[in-house]
Amino acid sequence: KFSRKLDFAWVRKLIDFGKYVTGTNLGMILLKFMDQIMLGAMISPKAVAGYSTSVRIGNLVEVPTQSIAAIVFPQSARKHDKQGKDAVKILFEKSVGVILAMIIPGVLLVWLFPSHFLRFVAGERYVDQVPILRIVMLTSLFVPFSRQFSTIMDAIGKPKLNFYLTLGGAIHNAILLLIFIPFFGEMGAAFSTLAAYVIMVSVSLGFLSNE
């Protein structure tokens, strides 16, 4: 409905919602690229070049996560309004299940033949990235849980909780990176990111089970 009168109550609600969603998106970007940023700062840009090759391969299997998140957002809001929290939990389980069913074959394929994918994407000189690529592929299995939880929290009107959880994950990742990169280099960066996602997903699932 069009109106000449501006409803400032809704303007405040939208601003309040938008600031947390924006903060969450920035936190997710920071979480995603923190390992590469800190590798470059703490070791060298050369280390980032090899590491980012594995990350790019890992990003390919995350495409279904992005697509399904766009579908789940309106569905979550609708089910929450009409059927309550239990329906949203079921939607979360189904959406994560569908994504995992789509990406697990790709993850297994890369896990079994990592050197072939590295040669195809970046050439022979990055074949030594095989251990890192395998850890990156493991991390990609936790991304659907995190992304779908984030989507559902925004859809049911809890962007503030979502923001703090994402921020906590980014902070945990930064701390782990500071500890492990000096000792283990690129492997330390990969393990730190995996650990940060495991912690964040564990907290997310704990919250959903207690709701």
mmCIF file of C-alpha atoms in Angstrom:
data_model
loop_
_atom_site.group_PDB
_atom_site.id
_atom_site.type_symbol
_atom_site.label_atom_id
_atom_site.label_comp_id
_atom_site.label_asym_id
_atom_site.label_seq_id
_atom_site.Cartn_x
_atom_site.Cartn_y
_atom_site.Cartn_z
ATOM 1 C CA LYS A 1 0.000 0.000 0.000
ATOM 2 C CA PHE A 2 1.244 3.459 -0.906
ATOM 3 C CA SER A 3 1.015 6.253 1.619
ATOM 4 C CA ARG A 4 2.295 9.804 1.836
ATOM 5 C CA LYS A 5 2.825 9.384 5.557
ATOM 6 C CA LEU A 6 6.112 7.800 6.620
ATOM 7 C CA ASP A 7 5.758 5.194 9.357
ATOM 8 C CA PHE A 8 8.763 5.936 11.561
ATOM 9 C CA ALA A 9 8.089 2.922 13.775
ATOM 10 C CA TRP A 10 8.747 0.641 10.798
ATOM 11 C CA VAL A 11 11.740 2.737 9.735
ATOM 12 C CA ARG A 12 13.297 2.140 13.162
ATOM 13 C CA LYS A 13 12.538 -1.597 12.954
ATOM 14 C CA LEU A 14 14.089 -1.873 9.502
ATOM 15 C CA ILE A 15 17.206 0.066 10.548
ATOM 16 C CA ASP A 16 17.571 -2.096 13.664
ATOM 17 C CA PHE A 17 17.181 -5.270 11.591
ATOM 18 C CA GLY A 18 19.448 -4.034 8.804
ATOM 19 C CA LYS A 19 22.367 -3.045 11.015
ATOM 20 C CA TYR A 20 22.639 -6.546 12.483
ATOM 21 C CA VAL A 21 22.228 -8.277 9.113
ATOM 22 C CA THR A 22 24.930 -6.035 7.652
ATOM 23 C CA GLY A 23 27.172 -6.756 10.622
ATOM 24 C CA THR A 24 26.599 -10.491 10.208
ATOM 25 C CA ASN A 25 27.499 -10.358 6.511
ATOM 26 C CA LEU A 26 30.683 -8.443 7.295
ATOM 27 C CA GLY A 27 31.487 -10.964 10.031
ATOM 28 C CA MET A 28 31.030 -13.864 7.607
ATOM 29 C CA ILE A 29 33.352 -12.197 5.090
ATOM 30 C CA LEU A 30 35.915 -11.654 7.842
ATOM 31 C CA LEU A 31 35.583 -15.261 8.990
ATOM 32 C CA LYS A 32 35.980 -16.508 5.424
ATOM 33 C CA PHE A 33 39.088 -14.479 4.566
ATOM 34 C CA MET A 34 40.724 -14.079 7.991
ATOM 35 C CA ASP A 35 43.072 -17.018 7.409
ATOM 36 C CA GLN A 36 44.394 -15.579 4.142
ATOM 37 C CA ILE A 37 44.738 -12.074 5.590
ATOM 38 C CA MET A 38 46.719 -13.286 8.597
ATOM 39 C CA LEU A 39 48.849 -15.668 6.533
ATOM 40 C CA GLY A 40 49.915 -12.752 4.362
ATOM 41 C CA ALA A 41 50.644 -10.584 7.394
ATOM 42 C CA MET A 42 52.407 -13.218 9.498
ATOM 43 C CA ILE A 43 54.272 -15.245 6.844
ATOM 44 C CA SER A 44 54.290 -13.861 3.286
ATOM 45 C CA PRO A 45 52.074 -13.151 0.256
ATOM 46 C CA LYS A 46 53.627 -16.222 -1.367
ATOM 47 C CA ALA A 47 52.072 -18.421 1.320
ATOM 48 C CA VAL A 48 48.673 -16.893 0.542
ATOM 49 C CA ALA A 49 49.029 -17.739 -3.163
ATOM 50 C CA GLY A 50 49.326 -21.455 -2.486
ATOM 51 C CA TYR A 51 46.756 -21.493 0.306
ATOM 52 C CA SER A 52 44.142 -19.566 -1.699
ATOM 53 C CA THR A 53 44.306 -22.212 -4.432
ATOM 54 C CA SER A 54 42.877 -24.772 -2.001
ATOM 55 C CA VAL A 55 40.292 -22.267 -0.775
ATOM 56 C CA ARG A 56 39.084 -21.585 -4.332
ATOM 57 C CA ILE A 57 38.541 -25.302 -4.921
ATOM 58 C CA GLY A 58 36.667 -25.515 -1.626
ATOM 59 C CA ASN A 59 34.450 -22.606 -2.644
ATOM 60 C CA LEU A 60 33.172 -24.538 -5.657
ATOM 61 C CA VAL A 61 31.319 -27.060 -3.487
ATOM 62 C CA GLU A 62 29.705 -24.242 -1.475
ATOM 63 C CA VAL A 63 27.663 -22.970 -4.429
ATOM 64 C CA PRO A 64 24.555 -25.026 -3.463
ATOM 65 C CA THR A 65 24.707 -23.509 0.031
ATOM 66 C CA GLN A 66 24.341 -19.992 -1.360
ATOM 67 C CA SER A 67 21.492 -20.951 -3.672
ATOM 68 C CA ILE A 68 19.435 -22.831 -1.095
ATOM 69 C CA ALA A 69 19.913 -20.091 1.516
ATOM 70 C CA ALA A 70 18.069 -17.679 -0.802
ATOM 71 C CA ILE A 71 15.164 -20.147 -0.988
ATOM 72 C CA VAL A 72 15.081 -20.972 2.731
ATOM 73 C CA PHE A 73 14.897 -17.354 3.939
ATOM 74 C CA PRO A 74 11.270 -16.601 2.924
ATOM 75 C CA GLN A 75 10.187 -20.161 3.708
ATOM 76 C CA SER A 76 11.580 -19.865 7.240
ATOM 77 C CA ALA A 77 9.714 -16.632 7.913
ATOM 78 C CA ARG A 78 6.460 -18.092 6.587
ATOM 79 C CA LYS A 79 6.703 -21.333 8.562
ATOM 80 C CA HIS A 80 7.673 -19.489 11.755
ATOM 81 C CA ASP A 81 4.588 -17.277 11.506
ATOM 82 C CA LYS A 82 2.155 -20.087 10.671
ATOM 83 C CA GLN A 83 3.567 -23.202 12.366
ATOM 84 C CA GLY A 84 6.050 -22.023 14.996
ATOM 85 C CA LYS A 85 9.608 -22.965 15.952
ATOM 86 C CA ASP A 86 9.291 -26.706 15.422
ATOM 87 C CA ALA A 87 8.511 -26.214 11.727
ATOM 88 C CA VAL A 88 11.584 -23.979 11.381
ATOM 89 C CA LYS A 89 13.780 -26.639 12.995
ATOM 90 C CA ILE A 90 12.512 -29.215 10.502
ATOM 91 C CA LEU A 91 13.199 -26.811 7.630
ATOM 92 C CA PHE A 92 16.737 -26.312 8.930
ATOM 93 C CA GLU A 93 17.336 -30.071 9.041
ATOM 94 C CA LYS A 94 15.914 -30.635 5.570
ATOM 95 C CA SER A 95 17.796 -27.753 3.941
ATOM 96 C CA VAL A 96 21.125 -28.788 5.484
ATOM 97 C CA GLY A 97 20.442 -32.391 4.480
ATOM 98 C CA VAL A 98 19.778 -31.411 0.868
ATOM 99 C CA ILE A 99 22.943 -29.316 0.700
ATOM 100 C CA LEU A 100 25.097 -32.076 2.202
ATOM 101 C CA ALA A 101 23.626 -34.600 -0.220
ATOM 102 C CA MET A 102 24.696 -32.308 -3.058
ATOM 103 C CA ILE A 103 28.211 -31.446 -1.857
ATOM 104 C CA ILE A 104 29.422 -34.653 -0.170
ATOM 105 C CA PRO A 105 30.098 -36.439 -3.496
ATOM 106 C CA GLY A 106 32.197 -33.481 -4.625
ATOM 107 C CA VAL A 107 34.019 -33.302 -1.299
ATOM 108 C CA LEU A 108 34.806 -37.021 -1.443
ATOM 109 C CA LEU A 109 36.029 -36.729 -5.013
ATOM 110 C CA VAL A 110 38.410 -33.897 -4.139
ATOM 111 C CA TRP A 111 39.490 -35.681 -0.944
ATOM 112 C CA LEU A 112 40.394 -38.848 -2.858
ATOM 113 C CA PHE A 113 42.114 -37.119 -5.787
ATOM 114 C CA PRO A 114 43.370 -33.756 -4.433
ATOM 115 C CA SER A 115 46.521 -33.610 -6.552
ATOM 116 C CA HIS A 116 44.520 -33.930 -9.774
ATOM 117 C CA PHE A 117 42.332 -30.948 -8.844
ATOM 118 C CA LEU A 118 45.337 -28.857 -7.818
ATOM 119 C CA ARG A 119 47.085 -29.590 -11.107
ATOM 120 C CA PHE A 120 43.961 -28.728 -13.081
ATOM 121 C CA VAL A 121 43.294 -25.451 -11.229
ATOM 122 C CA ALA A 122 46.805 -24.125 -10.561
ATOM 123 C CA GLY A 123 49.419 -26.358 -12.166
ATOM 124 C CA GLU A 124 52.149 -28.659 -10.930
ATOM 125 C CA ARG A 125 53.796 -26.168 -8.571
ATOM 126 C CA TYR A 126 50.897 -26.253 -6.088
ATOM 127 C CA VAL A 127 50.638 -30.044 -5.697
ATOM 128 C CA ASP A 128 52.263 -29.732 -2.263
ATOM 129 C CA GLN A 129 49.006 -28.142 -1.061
ATOM 130 C CA VAL A 130 47.302 -31.571 -0.866
ATOM 131 C CA PRO A 131 47.099 -31.729 2.993
ATOM 132 C CA ILE A 132 45.704 -28.194 3.146
ATOM 133 C CA LEU A 133 43.136 -28.885 0.440
ATOM 134 C CA ARG A 134 41.857 -31.881 2.390
ATOM 135 C CA ILE A 135 41.364 -29.786 5.525
ATOM 136 C CA VAL A 136 39.621 -27.070 3.490
ATOM 137 C CA MET A 137 37.232 -29.690 2.093
ATOM 138 C CA LEU A 138 36.426 -30.856 5.620
ATOM 139 C CA THR A 139 35.676 -27.272 6.595
ATOM 140 C CA SER A 140 33.265 -26.944 3.677
ATOM 141 C CA LEU A 141 31.083 -29.655 5.274
ATOM 142 C CA PHE A 142 30.393 -27.349 8.236
ATOM 143 C CA VAL A 143 29.560 -24.282 6.144
ATOM 144 C CA PRO A 144 25.950 -25.382 5.316
ATOM 145 C CA PHE A 145 25.115 -25.663 9.031
ATOM 146 C CA SER A 146 26.476 -22.186 9.727
ATOM 147 C CA ARG A 147 24.914 -20.555 6.683
ATOM 148 C CA GLN A 148 21.453 -22.091 7.129
ATOM 149 C CA PHE A 149 21.418 -21.236 10.831
ATOM 150 C CA SER A 150 22.301 -17.657 9.932
ATOM 151 C CA THR A 151 19.546 -17.511 7.307
ATOM 152 C CA ILE A 152 16.914 -18.909 9.676
ATOM 153 C CA MET A 153 17.845 -16.598 12.556
ATOM 154 C CA ASP A 154 17.430 -13.573 10.291
ATOM 155 C CA ALA A 155 14.144 -14.924 8.929
ATOM 156 C CA ILE A 156 12.556 -15.438 12.361
ATOM 157 C CA GLY A 157 13.589 -12.010 13.609
ATOM 158 C CA LYS A 158 16.725 -12.809 15.632
ATOM 159 C CA PRO A 159 19.470 -11.046 13.668
ATOM 160 C CA LYS A 160 21.103 -9.790 16.871
ATOM 161 C CA LEU A 161 21.819 -13.331 18.081
ATOM 162 C CA ASN A 162 23.064 -14.245 14.621
ATOM 163 C CA PHE A 163 25.403 -11.248 14.586
ATOM 164 C CA TYR A 164 26.955 -12.064 17.970
ATOM 165 C CA LEU A 165 27.443 -15.709 17.058
ATOM 166 C CA THR A 166 29.167 -14.804 13.785
ATOM 167 C CA LEU A 167 31.297 -12.192 15.531
ATOM 168 C CA GLY A 168 32.264 -14.765 18.154
ATOM 169 C CA GLY A 169 33.274 -17.199 15.419
ATOM 170 C CA ALA A 170 35.450 -14.571 13.735
ATOM 171 C CA ILE A 171 37.128 -13.687 17.051
ATOM 172 C CA HIS A 172 37.772 -17.365 17.860
ATOM 173 C CA ASN A 173 39.273 -17.822 14.409
ATOM 174 C CA ALA A 174 41.558 -14.818 14.818
ATOM 175 C CA ILE A 175 42.810 -16.073 18.190
ATOM 176 C CA LEU A 176 43.452 -19.587 16.859
ATOM 177 C CA LEU A 177 45.244 -18.180 13.813
ATOM 178 C CA LEU A 178 47.514 -16.081 16.019
ATOM 179 C CA ILE A 179 48.424 -19.191 18.008
ATOM 180 C CA PHE A 180 48.834 -21.788 15.249
ATOM 181 C CA ILE A 181 50.243 -19.909 12.221
ATOM 182 C CA PRO A 182 53.636 -19.187 13.878
ATOM 183 C CA PHE A 183 54.065 -22.907 14.665
ATOM 184 C CA PHE A 184 52.437 -24.668 11.713
ATOM 185 C CA GLY A 185 52.260 -22.066 8.935
ATOM 186 C CA GLU A 186 49.636 -22.757 6.275
ATOM 187 C CA MET A 187 48.506 -25.980 7.980
ATOM 188 C CA GLY A 188 47.917 -23.979 11.142
ATOM 189 C CA ALA A 189 45.692 -21.560 9.218
ATOM 190 C CA ALA A 190 43.637 -24.415 7.770
ATOM 191 C CA PHE A 191 43.217 -26.154 11.134
ATOM 192 C CA SER A 192 42.301 -22.877 12.860
ATOM 193 C CA THR A 193 39.518 -22.132 10.379
ATOM 194 C CA LEU A 194 38.191 -25.684 10.685
ATOM 195 C CA ALA A 195 38.202 -25.417 14.485
ATOM 196 C CA ALA A 196 36.415 -22.047 14.383
ATOM 197 C CA TYR A 197 33.623 -23.492 12.225
ATOM 198 C CA VAL A 198 33.303 -26.569 14.467
ATOM 199 C CA ILE A 199 32.903 -24.330 17.535
ATOM 200 C CA MET A 200 30.416 -22.022 15.822
ATOM 201 C CA VAL A 201 28.303 -24.882 14.449
ATOM 202 C CA SER A 202 28.310 -26.643 17.824
ATOM 203 C CA VAL A 203 26.996 -23.508 19.538
ATOM 204 C CA SER A 204 24.387 -23.020 16.790
ATOM 205 C CA LEU A 205 23.077 -26.587 17.074
ATOM 206 C CA GLY A 206 23.030 -26.289 20.865
ATOM 207 C CA PHE A 207 20.908 -23.166 20.600
ATOM 208 C CA LEU A 208 18.470 -24.803 18.174
ATOM 209 C CA SER A 209 18.075 -27.902 20.348
ATOM 210 C CA ASN A 210 17.244 -25.767 23.405
ATOM 211 C CA GLU A 211 14.725 -23.534 21.625
#
